[in-house]
Short mmCIF file of C-alpha atoms in Angstrom, two decimals:
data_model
loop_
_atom_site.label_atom_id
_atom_site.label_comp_id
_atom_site.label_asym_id
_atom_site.label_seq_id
_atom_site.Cartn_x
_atom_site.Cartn_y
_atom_site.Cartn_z
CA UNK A 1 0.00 0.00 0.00
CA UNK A 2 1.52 3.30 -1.22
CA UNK A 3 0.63 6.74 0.81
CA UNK A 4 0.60 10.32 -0.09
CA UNK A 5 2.88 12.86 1.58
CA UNK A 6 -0.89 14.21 3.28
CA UNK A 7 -1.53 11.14 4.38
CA UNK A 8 1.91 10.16 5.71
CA UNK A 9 1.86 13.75 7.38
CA UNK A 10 -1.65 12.84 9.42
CA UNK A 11 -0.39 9.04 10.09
CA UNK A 12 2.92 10.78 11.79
CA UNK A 13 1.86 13.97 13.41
CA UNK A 14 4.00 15.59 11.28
CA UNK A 15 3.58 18.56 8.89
CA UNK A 16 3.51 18.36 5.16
CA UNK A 17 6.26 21.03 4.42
CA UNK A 18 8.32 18.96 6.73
CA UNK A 19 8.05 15.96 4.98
CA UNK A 20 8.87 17.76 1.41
CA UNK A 21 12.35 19.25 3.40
CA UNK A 22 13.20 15.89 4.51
CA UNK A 23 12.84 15.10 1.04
CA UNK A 24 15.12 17.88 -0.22
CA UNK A 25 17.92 17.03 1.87
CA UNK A 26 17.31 13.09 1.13
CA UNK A 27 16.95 12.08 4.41
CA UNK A 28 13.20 10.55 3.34
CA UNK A 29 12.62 9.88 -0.40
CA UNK A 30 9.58 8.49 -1.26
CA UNK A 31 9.41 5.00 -3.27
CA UNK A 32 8.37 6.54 -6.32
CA UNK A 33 6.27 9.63 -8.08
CA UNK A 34 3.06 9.83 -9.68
CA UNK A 35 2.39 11.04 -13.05
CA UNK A 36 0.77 13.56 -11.26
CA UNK A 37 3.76 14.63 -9.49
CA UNK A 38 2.35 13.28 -5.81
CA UNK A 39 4.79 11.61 -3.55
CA UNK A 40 4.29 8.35 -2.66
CA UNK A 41 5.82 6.39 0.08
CA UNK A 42 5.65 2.42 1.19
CA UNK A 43 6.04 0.65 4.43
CA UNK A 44 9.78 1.21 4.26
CA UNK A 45 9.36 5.02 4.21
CA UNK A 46 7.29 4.66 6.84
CA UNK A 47 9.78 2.85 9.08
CA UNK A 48 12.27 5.18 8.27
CA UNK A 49 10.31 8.01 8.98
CA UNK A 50 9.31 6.79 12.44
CA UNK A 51 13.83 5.97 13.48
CA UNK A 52 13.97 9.59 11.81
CA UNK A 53 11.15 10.67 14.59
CA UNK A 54 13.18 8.93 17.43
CA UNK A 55 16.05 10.71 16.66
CA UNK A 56 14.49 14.13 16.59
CA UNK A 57 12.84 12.86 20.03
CA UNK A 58 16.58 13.18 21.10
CA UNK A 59 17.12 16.57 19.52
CA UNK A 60 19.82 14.93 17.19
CA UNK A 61 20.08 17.65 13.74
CA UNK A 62 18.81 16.47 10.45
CA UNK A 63 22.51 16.17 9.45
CA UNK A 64 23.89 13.50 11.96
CA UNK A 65 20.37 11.61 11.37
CA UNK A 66 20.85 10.85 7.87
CA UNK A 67 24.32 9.79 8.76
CA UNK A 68 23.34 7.43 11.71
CA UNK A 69 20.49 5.53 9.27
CA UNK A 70 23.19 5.71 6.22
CA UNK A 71 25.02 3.52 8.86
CA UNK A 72 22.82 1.03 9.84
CA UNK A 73 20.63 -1.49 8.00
CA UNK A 74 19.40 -3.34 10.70
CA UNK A 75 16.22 -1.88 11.78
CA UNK A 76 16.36 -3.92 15.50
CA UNK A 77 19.33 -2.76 16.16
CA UNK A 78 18.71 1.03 15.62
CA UNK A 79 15.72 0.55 17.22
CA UNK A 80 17.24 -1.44 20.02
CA UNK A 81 19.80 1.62 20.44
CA UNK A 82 17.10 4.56 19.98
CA UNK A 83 14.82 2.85 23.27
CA UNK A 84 18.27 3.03 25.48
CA UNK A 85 18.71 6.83 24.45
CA UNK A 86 15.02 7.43 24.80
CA UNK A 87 15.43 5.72 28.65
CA UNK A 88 18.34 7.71 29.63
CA UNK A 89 16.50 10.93 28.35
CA UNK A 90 13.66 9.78 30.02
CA UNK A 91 15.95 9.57 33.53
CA UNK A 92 17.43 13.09 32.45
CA UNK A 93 13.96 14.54 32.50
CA UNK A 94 12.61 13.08 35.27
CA UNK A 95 15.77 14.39 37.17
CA UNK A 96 14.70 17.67 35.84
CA UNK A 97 10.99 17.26 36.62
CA UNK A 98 11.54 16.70 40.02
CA UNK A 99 14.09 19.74 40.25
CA UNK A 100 11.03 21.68 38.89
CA UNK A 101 8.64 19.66 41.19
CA UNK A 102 10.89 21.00 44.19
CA UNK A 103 11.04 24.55 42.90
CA UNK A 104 7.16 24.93 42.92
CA UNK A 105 7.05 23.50 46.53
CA UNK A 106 9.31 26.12 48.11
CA UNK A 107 7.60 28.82 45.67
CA UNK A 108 4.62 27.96 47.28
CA UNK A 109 5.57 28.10 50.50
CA UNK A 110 7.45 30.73 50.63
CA UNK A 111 11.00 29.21 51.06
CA UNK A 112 14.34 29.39 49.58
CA UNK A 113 14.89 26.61 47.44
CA UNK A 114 18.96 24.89 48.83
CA UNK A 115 20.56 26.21 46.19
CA UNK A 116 22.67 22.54 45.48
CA UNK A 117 19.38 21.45 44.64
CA UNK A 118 18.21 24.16 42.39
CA UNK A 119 20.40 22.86 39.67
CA UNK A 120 20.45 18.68 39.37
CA UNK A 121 18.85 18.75 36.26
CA UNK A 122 21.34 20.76 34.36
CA UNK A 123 23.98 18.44 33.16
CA UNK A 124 24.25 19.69 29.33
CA UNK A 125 25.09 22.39 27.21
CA UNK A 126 21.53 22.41 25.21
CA UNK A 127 19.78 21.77 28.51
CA UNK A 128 21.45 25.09 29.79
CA UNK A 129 20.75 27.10 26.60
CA UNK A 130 16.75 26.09 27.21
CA UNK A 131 16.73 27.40 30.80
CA UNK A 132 18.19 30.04 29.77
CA UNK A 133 15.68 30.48 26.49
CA UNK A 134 13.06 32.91 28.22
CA UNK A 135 15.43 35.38 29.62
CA UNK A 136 17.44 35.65 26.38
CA UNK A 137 14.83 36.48 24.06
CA UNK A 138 13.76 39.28 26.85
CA UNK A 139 16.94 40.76 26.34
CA UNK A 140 17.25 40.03 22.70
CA UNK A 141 13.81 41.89 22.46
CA UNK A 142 14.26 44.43 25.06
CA UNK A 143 17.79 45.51 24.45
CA UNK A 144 19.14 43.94 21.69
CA UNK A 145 21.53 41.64 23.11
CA UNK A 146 21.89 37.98 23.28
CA UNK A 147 23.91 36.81 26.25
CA UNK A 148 24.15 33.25 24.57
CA UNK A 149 24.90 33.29 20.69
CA UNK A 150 26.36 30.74 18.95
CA UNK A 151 28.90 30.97 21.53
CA UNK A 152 29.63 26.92 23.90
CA UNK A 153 28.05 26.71 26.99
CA UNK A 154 30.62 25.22 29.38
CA UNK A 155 28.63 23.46 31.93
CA UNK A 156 30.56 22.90 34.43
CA UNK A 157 31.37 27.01 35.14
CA UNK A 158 27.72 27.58 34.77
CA UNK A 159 26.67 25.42 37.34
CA UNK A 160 29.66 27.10 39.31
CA UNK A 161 28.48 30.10 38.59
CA UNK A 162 24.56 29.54 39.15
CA UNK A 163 24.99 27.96 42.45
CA UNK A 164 27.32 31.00 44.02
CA UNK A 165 24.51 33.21 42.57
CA UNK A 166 21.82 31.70 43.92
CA UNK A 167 23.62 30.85 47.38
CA UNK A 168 24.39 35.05 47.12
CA UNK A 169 20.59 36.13 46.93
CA UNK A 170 19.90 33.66 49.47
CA UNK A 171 22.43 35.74 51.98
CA UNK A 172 20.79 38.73 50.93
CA UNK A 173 17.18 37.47 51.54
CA UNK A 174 17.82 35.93 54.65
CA UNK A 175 19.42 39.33 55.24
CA UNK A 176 16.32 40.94 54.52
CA UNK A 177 13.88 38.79 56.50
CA UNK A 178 15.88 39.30 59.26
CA UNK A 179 16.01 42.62 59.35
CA UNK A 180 19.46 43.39 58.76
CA UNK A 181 20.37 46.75 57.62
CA UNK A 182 21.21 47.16 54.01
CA UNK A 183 24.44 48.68 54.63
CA UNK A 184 25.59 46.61 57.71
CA UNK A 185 28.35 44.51 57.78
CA UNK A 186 27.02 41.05 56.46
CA UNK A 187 26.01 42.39 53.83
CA UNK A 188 28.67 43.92 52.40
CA UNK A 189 30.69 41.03 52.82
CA UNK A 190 28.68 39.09 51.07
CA UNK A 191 28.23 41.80 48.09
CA UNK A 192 32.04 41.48 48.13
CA UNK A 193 32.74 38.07 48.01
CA UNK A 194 29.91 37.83 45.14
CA UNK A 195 31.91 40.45 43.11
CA UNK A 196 35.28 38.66 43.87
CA UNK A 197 33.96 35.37 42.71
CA UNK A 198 32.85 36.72 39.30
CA UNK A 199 35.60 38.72 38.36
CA UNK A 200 37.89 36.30 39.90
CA UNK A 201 35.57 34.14 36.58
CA UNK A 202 36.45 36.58 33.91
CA UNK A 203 33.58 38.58 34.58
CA UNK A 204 35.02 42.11 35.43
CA UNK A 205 32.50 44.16 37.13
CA UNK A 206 33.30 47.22 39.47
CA UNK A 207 30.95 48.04 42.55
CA UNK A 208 29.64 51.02 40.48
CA UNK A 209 28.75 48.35 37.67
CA UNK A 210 27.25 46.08 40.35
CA UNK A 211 24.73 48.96 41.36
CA UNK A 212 24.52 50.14 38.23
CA UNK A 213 23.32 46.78 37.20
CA UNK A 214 20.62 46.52 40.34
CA UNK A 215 18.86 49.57 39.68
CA UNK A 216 18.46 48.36 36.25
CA UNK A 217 16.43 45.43 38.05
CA UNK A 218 14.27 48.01 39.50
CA UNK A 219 13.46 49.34 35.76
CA UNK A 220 12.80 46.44 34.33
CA UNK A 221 9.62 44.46 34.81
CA UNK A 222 11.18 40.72 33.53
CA UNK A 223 13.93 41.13 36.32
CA UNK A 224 12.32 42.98 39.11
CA UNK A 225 9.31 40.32 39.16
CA UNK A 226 12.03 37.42 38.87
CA UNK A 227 13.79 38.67 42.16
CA UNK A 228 10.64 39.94 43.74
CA UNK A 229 9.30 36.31 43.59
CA UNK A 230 12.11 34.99 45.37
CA UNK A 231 11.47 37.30 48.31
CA UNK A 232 9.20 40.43 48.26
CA UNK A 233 11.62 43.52 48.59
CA UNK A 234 13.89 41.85 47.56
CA UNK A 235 15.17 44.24 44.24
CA UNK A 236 14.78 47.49 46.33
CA UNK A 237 16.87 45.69 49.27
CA UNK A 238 19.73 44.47 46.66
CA UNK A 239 19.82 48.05 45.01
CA UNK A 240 20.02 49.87 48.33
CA UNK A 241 22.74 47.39 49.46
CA UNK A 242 24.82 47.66 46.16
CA UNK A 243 24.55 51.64 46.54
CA UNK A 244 25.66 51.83 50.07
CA UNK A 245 28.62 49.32 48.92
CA UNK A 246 29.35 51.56 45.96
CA UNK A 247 29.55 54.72 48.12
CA UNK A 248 31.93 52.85 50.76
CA UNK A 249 34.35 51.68 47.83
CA UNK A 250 34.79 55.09 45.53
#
């Protein structure tokens, strides 16, 4: 039984101007053409189609797909191969899932979230980059600059760098629920050793850029709300902080 590319699109879920690109590139040619110029495709195409949708499950490009099936003609086998990747993404999201899970239970109550556990489910470069997706097309919108590019993600300085940020606005909520003044001494220190850490990273910031920087927050809807949700007061109690340590270091 031969199907056309419309019907092959409904059977798979899949649109028809995909199916005509993977066509293009030759990743899926269909078994033959009609005189009226409709594609056509067999069981065959159909397999291949579905090991083509496995792959994509796994975000693997177009490219390295048609080179993985140009490799293999044993259909068990690749399909023996794609269930292992498809468990061990499966374990990668549930990791992630429960991260999330976690996240909404100390949002709800109204606690910190430990910030060792804020990060467990980020373990890759692409699963960085789609954390990261939101708040980069706010600034690609908003300002005009991307703060990821085309540019590696090394994961290992991000996490570095994502747990001493998060462990820093935890010292500055738990400054503010406690009362603490925004220029006294724990907080400074902890301003300090957040500024060290970063430019200590490559990251060269001054304590003028640093307040500079926070009352941007206060300016900006995307950012204030972000900070404000992690304790209320929050942004005004960072910017007031990073002003009196500006002041102290000129």
């Amino acid at each position: 039984m031969l199907y056309t590319v419309k019907e092959v699109a409904s059977l798979a879920n899949v649109t028809i101007k995909t199916l005509h690109h993977y066509h293009k590139i030759g990743l899926l040619v269909p078994c033959e053409i009609s005189e009226a110029g409709y594609r056509l495709y067999g069981t065959k195409e159909l397999e291949r189609l579905q090991q083509i949708l496995f792959y994509r499950e796994l975000d693997i490009p177009l490219e390295n797909i048609k080179d993985l099936l140009a490799g293999e003609t044993d259909r068990l086998a690749v399909l023996q191969q794609q269930e292992q990747l498809l468990h061990a993404r499966k374990e990668r999201l549930l990791a992630v899932i429960q991260t999330l899970k976690a996240s909404i239970r100390s949002a709800a109550k109204g606690e910190p979230m430990d910030s060792k556990s804020m990060f467990k489910g980020f373990e890759t470069e692409q699963e960085w980059k789609d954390a990261l997706e939101e708040q980069n097309e706010y600034l690609k919108q908003t300002y005009d600059y991307d703060m990821i590019g085309n540019n590696p993600v090394n994961v290992r300085e991000m996490n570095e760098q994502a747990a001493e940020a998060a462990a820093f606005m935890e010292d500055i909520a738990r400054a503010l629920r406690a009362q603490i003044k925004h220029d006294g001494g724990q907080v400074r220190t902890a301003i300090r050793r957040h500024l060290a850490f970063l430019n200590e990273r490559g990251h060269q910031i001054s304590a003028a850029d640093f307040a500079a920087q926070t009352r941007l927050f206060l300016q900006d809807d995307f950012h204030l709300q972000m900070l404000e949700n992690q304790q209320t007061g929050l942004a005004y109690f960072l910017a007031a902080a990073a002003e009196s340590y500006a002041a102290e270091e000129r």
